[in-house]
Amino acid sequence: MAASGSNQLSTPSKTPHSRKHHLHHHSSSSSSSRFEAYNRLQAAAVAFGEKLPIPEIVAIGGQSDGKSSLLEALLGFRFNVREVEMGTRRPLILQMVHDPTALEPRCRFQEEDSEEYGSPVLSGPAIADVIKLRTEALLKITKAAVSAKPLVMRAEYAHCPNLTIIDTPGFVLKAKKGEPENTPDEILSMVKSLASPPHRILLFLQQSSVEWCSSLWLDAIREIDPTFRRTVIVVSKFDNRLKEFTDRWEVDRYLSASGYLGENCRPYFVALPKDRSTVSNDEFRRQISHVDSEILGHLRDGVNGGFDEEKFGTHIGFSSLRDFLESELQKRYKDAAPATLALLEQRCSEVGIELARMDSKIEATSDVAHLRRSAMLYAASLSNHLRSLIDGAADPAPEQWGKTTQEEQSESGLGSWPGVAVNIRPPNASLKLYGGAAFERVMHEFRCAAYSIECPPVSREKVANILLAHAGRGGNKGVVEASAEIARSAARSWLAPLLDTACDRLAFVLGNLFDIALERNHFRELEYGKRNGNMEGYVGFHAALRRAYNQFIRNLTQQSKQLIRHHLDSVTSPYSEVCYETDFHGGFGSSSLKFGQASTSVPFCLELSNGGGLCRNNEEKRDQENIPPEKSNAQETTPGKGGGETREGLKESQMTVPETPSPDMPCEVVKKEHGNYVELGPRKRISRLNGNGRNHELVRLQNGDSRLLVFGNNGDTGTRAGSSAYSDICSYAAQHFARMREVLLERSVTSTLNSGFLTPCRDELVVTLGLELFAATDDKFMEMFVAPGAIDVLTNERQSLQKRQKTLQSCLTEFKTISQTL
């Protein structure tokens, strides 16, 4: 307990007996008026939830540190609060009022959510029952183990001081049976919250049997008030420690406690009657005085050399603590009166503005034209802010409202890109972005994901089914068409889910802009002091506006999915010439098969996250593996072999076709001049293949190639040639796939998604919202503002505001009167 410093707690001085009686009476009267004024203000603050910096004392201590006994001693009577301490889990505000006419204590409890007090409660057991029942009822409603909502009890008595103390639940190490295990943590958190406001004095109790070095709760107090500048430390049950002292130095060292609390901290040492038997209130107060006398007598006569009474005498005994608390609180009241008066004037003005706004709302419920105009202005303002966020804005703070790539993936519920095995991390993935910046990042992430997908492997059976079917149609493009068909199927299967995911990710980015636009609109209204339609409090309208915006985004998403799916169907159509663009004009044996490289128009990506720099898309490098090597001659290197070995197409005269085998020959092997063999099927199949004079060429590959249409795994020379054909077809299918992907991304998807999402948000949003919200009859329109019973709710709110205004105005008048006597 600090003894010096203007902002620290001060030790009261006795009024000299020479002071004139009328001055003492005037001072006492002023203190009483201030105390009553603060009590009424405190009751109003509790009733209406006002946050007013009223000087208050908060009692803090462990479960068995004597806090309950101290409160009873201050009240001057017992009401068995100790017996309900484990049953109460909410703060108790004790307003002690010294009333010389109240020969018996009169206690009244403030009604919940009201400034009114109930009927007087006279007996001690009845007071304890009210505390317990009120606490249980509140916790049943809140479904919690503790509650920070205080219970207010006003005690008027001739033998209590003018003092207000907030009694808090005692600290516990373990929850009692039937309570949640985290109850001790919740009590500690609640007490810290109550003790944190700087206008409150902390009354910390710890019993004398606990050494300072092993105190369980002193560290918690030090976290709230590190220097103990506003803390009164009380050592309770001091009589238990007296028998340990024999010499003066032992007592003085213990009373100073300087090794743990600091030189300026002076604890109070208190002992109270241990007899809990039922006694009268007069006898209870006599016992308190007797214990004080015994403590001082023991220190003076029972210790060798006594103790330093000049230094510690004012901090020994309950009466010293009581006088100090009453004097200190009155001093705080007097010092805080000017600030309290100014704050009351401010709150009265604010409540008056709230009341005028509520009156306007009630009047507006019958003024449809006014509501339409205000709602239209608000919707237009919100649309403008959404447009600004898309075009690029830095307020509100992106650090608070933006999202990283990982957060977007997680909160959207979409996760990673479908079919992509690698982890796609676009530039600036770790930065929190929103609006147009986040949209462009998703677009780039989509491109990276799309370019990371290659044409999947195709089974030999699928290649044979497609190729042989094309071979039966004649012509010289069977292999080209087969590889193109494989690529089309792969593009439809793998790119379609990717496109849908891109639309959903972009929709998520735009959907997040609604709350950001609301915050931006609110901030601008506060900053510039103007309101584009005062729609505050109209929950139904805000819900309808949000619903209309979300539907607008859903419609854009659906339309964009249909558009890009149309582009995918167009690119993968058999009638599309995409596969044959650039230099792709030859057949299977063509020597000049080239595809365009990745577009040189791929934009730079400015990496702004840690460790980033300028980077260019890697699509070109990814696609190079799908581009066949250029050659200086018209010969083609067999895939998988060295480039030095070339092959020439065989002439028809070099192929010997056998006669139709007999029915009993399952198959026949025909030898060619170059040593290659072809396995022919039964007679019926050969007869069908040889139906006209020229179809025997279909057993060879087009354009005179010497590789044979065999995809089995028998290991002969013909099979090895077929394996080479299978590899080449897969290679060309991959090139077709890459070309389709490039054309789709570079020519269609980017512009489609920009025009499908961003352009409507810029140009069509305000019109769409207007049609959705305002193209309705007056009755339908008013449903957003006047729901059933809404007028009654507004009326009740106005009545509550009127009552609050009346109470605060009364407190203001009272404090003005008090300020004139200071």
PDB file of N, CA, C and O in Angstrom, residues 69 78 82 208 236-241 270-277 284 287-288 291 294-295:
ATOM      1  N   SER A  69     -15.815 -12.670   5.811  1.00  0.00           N
ATOM      2  CA  SER A  69     -15.857 -12.137   7.183  1.00  0.00           C
ATOM      3  C   SER A  69     -15.578 -10.646   7.194  1.00  0.00           C
ATOM      4  O   SER A  69     -16.183  -9.892   7.971  1.00  0.00           O
ATOM      5  N   ARG A  78     -24.065  -9.812  10.525  1.00  0.00           N
ATOM      6  CA  ARG A  78     -23.806 -11.044   9.787  1.00  0.00           C
ATOM      7  C   ARG A  78     -25.028 -11.437   8.976  1.00  0.00           C
ATOM      8  O   ARG A  78     -26.159 -11.310   9.439  1.00  0.00           O
ATOM      9  N   ARG A  82     -20.782 -16.240   3.989  1.00  0.00           N
ATOM     10  CA  ARG A  82     -19.776 -17.289   3.859  1.00  0.00           C
ATOM     11  C   ARG A  82     -20.412 -18.591   3.388  1.00  0.00           C
ATOM     12  O   ARG A  82     -19.836 -19.352   2.619  1.00  0.00           O
ATOM     13  N   SER A 208      -2.628 -14.659   6.939  1.00  0.00           N
ATOM     14  CA  SER A 208      -1.266 -14.476   7.453  1.00  0.00           C
ATOM     15  C   SER A 208      -0.437 -15.745   7.418  1.00  0.00           C
ATOM     16  O   SER A 208       0.804 -15.682   7.457  1.00  0.00           O
ATOM     17  N   SER A 236      -5.147 -11.068   6.392  1.00  0.00           N
ATOM     18  CA  SER A 236      -6.246 -11.489   7.256  1.00  0.00           C
ATOM     19  C   SER A 236      -5.791 -12.554   8.243  1.00  0.00           C
ATOM     20  O   SER A 236      -4.712 -13.146   8.096  1.00  0.00           O
ATOM     21  N   LYS A 237      -6.630 -12.783   9.270  1.00  0.00           N
ATOM     22  CA  LYS A 237      -6.349 -13.789  10.317  1.00  0.00           C
ATOM     23  C   LYS A 237      -4.969 -13.551  10.936  1.00  0.00           C
ATOM     24  O   LYS A 237      -4.172 -14.483  11.153  1.00  0.00           O
ATOM     25  N   PHE A 238      -4.698 -12.267  11.209  1.00  0.00           N
ATOM     26  CA  PHE A 238      -3.384 -11.875  11.715  1.00  0.00           C
ATOM     27  C   PHE A 238      -3.104 -12.482  13.078  1.00  0.00           C
ATOM     28  O   PHE A 238      -1.938 -12.712  13.448  1.00  0.00           O
ATOM     29  N   ASP A 239      -4.145 -12.767  13.858  1.00  0.00           N
ATOM     30  CA  ASP A 239      -3.937 -13.320  15.195  1.00  0.00           C
ATOM     31  C   ASP A 239      -3.283 -14.700  15.158  1.00  0.00           C
ATOM     32  O   ASP A 239      -2.662 -15.128  16.145  1.00  0.00           O
ATOM     33  N   ASN A 240      -3.409 -15.403  14.039  1.00  0.00           N
ATOM     34  CA  ASN A 240      -2.778 -16.722  13.927  1.00  0.00           C
ATOM     35  C   ASN A 240      -1.256 -16.625  13.854  1.00  0.00           C
ATOM     36  O   ASN A 240      -0.552 -17.612  14.092  1.00  0.00           O
ATOM     37  N   ARG A 241      -0.736 -15.457  13.527  1.00  0.00           N
ATOM     38  CA  ARG A 241       0.714 -15.294  13.336  1.00  0.00           C
ATOM     39  C   ARG A 241       1.395 -14.683  14.563  1.00  0.00           C
ATOM     40  O   ARG A 241       2.625 -14.744  14.684  1.00  0.00           O
ATOM     41  N   VAL A 270      -5.243  -7.504   9.823  1.00  0.00           N
ATOM     42  CA  VAL A 270      -6.579  -7.537  10.400  1.00  0.00           C
ATOM     43  C   VAL A 270      -6.867  -8.907  10.972  1.00  0.00           C
ATOM     44  O   VAL A 270      -6.481  -9.939  10.399  1.00  0.00           O
ATOM     45  N   ALA A 271      -7.568  -8.922  12.107  1.00  0.00           N
ATOM     46  CA  ALA A 271      -8.096 -10.162  12.685  1.00  0.00           C
ATOM     47  C   ALA A 271      -9.543  -9.899  13.081  1.00  0.00           C
ATOM     48  O   ALA A 271      -9.882  -8.792  13.532  1.00  0.00           O
ATOM     49  N   LEU A 272     -10.395 -10.895  12.897  1.00  0.00           N
ATOM     50  CA  LEU A 272     -11.824 -10.772  13.184  1.00  0.00           C
ATOM     51  C   LEU A 272     -12.268 -11.909  14.099  1.00  0.00           C
ATOM     52  O   LEU A 272     -11.566 -12.931  14.220  1.00  0.00           O
ATOM     53  N   PRO A 273     -13.425 -11.751  14.730  1.00  0.00           N
ATOM     54  CA  PRO A 273     -13.882 -12.802  15.657  1.00  0.00           C
ATOM     55  C   PRO A 273     -14.018 -14.158  14.963  1.00  0.00           C
ATOM     56  O   PRO A 273     -14.519 -14.255  13.842  1.00  0.00           O
ATOM     57  N   LYS A 274     -13.565 -15.202  15.663  1.00  0.00           N
ATOM     58  CA  LYS A 274     -13.671 -16.546  15.109  1.00  0.00           C
ATOM     59  C   LYS A 274     -14.978 -17.224  15.499  1.00  0.00           C
ATOM     60  O   LYS A 274     -15.368 -18.214  14.897  1.00  0.00           O
ATOM     61  N   ASP A 275     -15.639 -16.702  16.496  1.00  0.00           N
ATOM     62  CA  ASP A 275     -16.876 -17.304  16.993  1.00  0.00           C
ATOM     63  C   ASP A 275     -17.987 -17.091  15.965  1.00  0.00           C
ATOM     64  O   ASP A 275     -18.374 -15.958  15.674  1.00  0.00           O
ATOM     65  N   ARG A 276     -18.492 -18.204  15.370  1.00  0.00           N
ATOM     66  CA  ARG A 276     -19.557 -18.110  14.371  1.00  0.00           C
ATOM     67  C   ARG A 276     -20.925 -18.408  14.958  1.00  0.00           C
ATOM     68  O   ARG A 276     -21.902 -18.567  14.220  1.00  0.00           O
ATOM     69  N   SER A 277     -21.016 -18.482  16.279  1.00  0.00           N
ATOM     70  CA  SER A 277     -22.315 -18.731  16.892  1.00  0.00           C
ATOM     71  C   SER A 277     -23.221 -17.525  16.701  1.00  0.00           C
ATOM     72  O   SER A 277     -22.756 -16.392  16.464  1.00  0.00           O
ATOM     73  N   PHE A 284     -21.775  -8.652  18.002  1.00  0.00           N
ATOM     74  CA  PHE A 284     -20.842  -8.896  16.892  1.00  0.00           C
ATOM     75  C   PHE A 284     -19.887  -7.711  16.744  1.00  0.00           C
ATOM     76  O   PHE A 284     -18.669  -7.891  16.612  1.00  0.00           O
ATOM     77  N   GLN A 287     -17.388  -7.648  19.636  1.00  0.00           N
ATOM     78  CA  GLN A 287     -16.328  -8.638  19.458  1.00  0.00           C
ATOM     79  C   GLN A 287     -15.253  -8.119  18.500  1.00  0.00           C
ATOM     80  O   GLN A 287     -14.056  -8.366  18.707  1.00  0.00           O
ATOM     81  N   ILE A 288     -15.672  -7.438  17.456  1.00  0.00           N
ATOM     82  CA  ILE A 288     -14.703  -6.882  16.496  1.00  0.00           C
ATOM     83  C   ILE A 288     -13.774  -5.890  17.212  1.00  0.00           C
ATOM     84  O   ILE A 288     -12.537  -5.931  17.034  1.00  0.00           O
ATOM     85  N   VAL A 291     -11.278  -7.745  19.520  1.00  0.00           N
ATOM     86  CA  VAL A 291     -10.157  -8.382  18.822  1.00  0.00           C
ATOM     87  C   VAL A 291      -9.115  -7.346  18.445  1.00  0.00           C
ATOM     88  O   VAL A 291      -7.898  -7.579  18.571  1.00  0.00           O
ATOM     89  N   GLU A 294      -7.091  -6.565  21.511  1.00  0.00           N
ATOM     90  CA  GLU A 294      -6.197  -7.669  21.860  1.00  0.00           C
ATOM     91  C   GLU A 294      -4.965  -7.701  20.964  1.00  0.00           C
ATOM     92  O   GLU A 294      -3.848  -7.964  21.433  1.00  0.00           O
ATOM     93  N   ILE A 295      -5.141  -7.438  19.697  1.00  0.00           N
ATOM     94  CA  ILE A 295      -4.010  -7.450  18.755  1.00  0.00           C
ATOM     95  C   ILE A 295      -3.011  -6.367  19.142  1.00  0.00           C
ATOM     96  O   ILE A 295      -1.792  -6.612  19.249  1.00  0.00           O
TER      97      ILE A 295
END
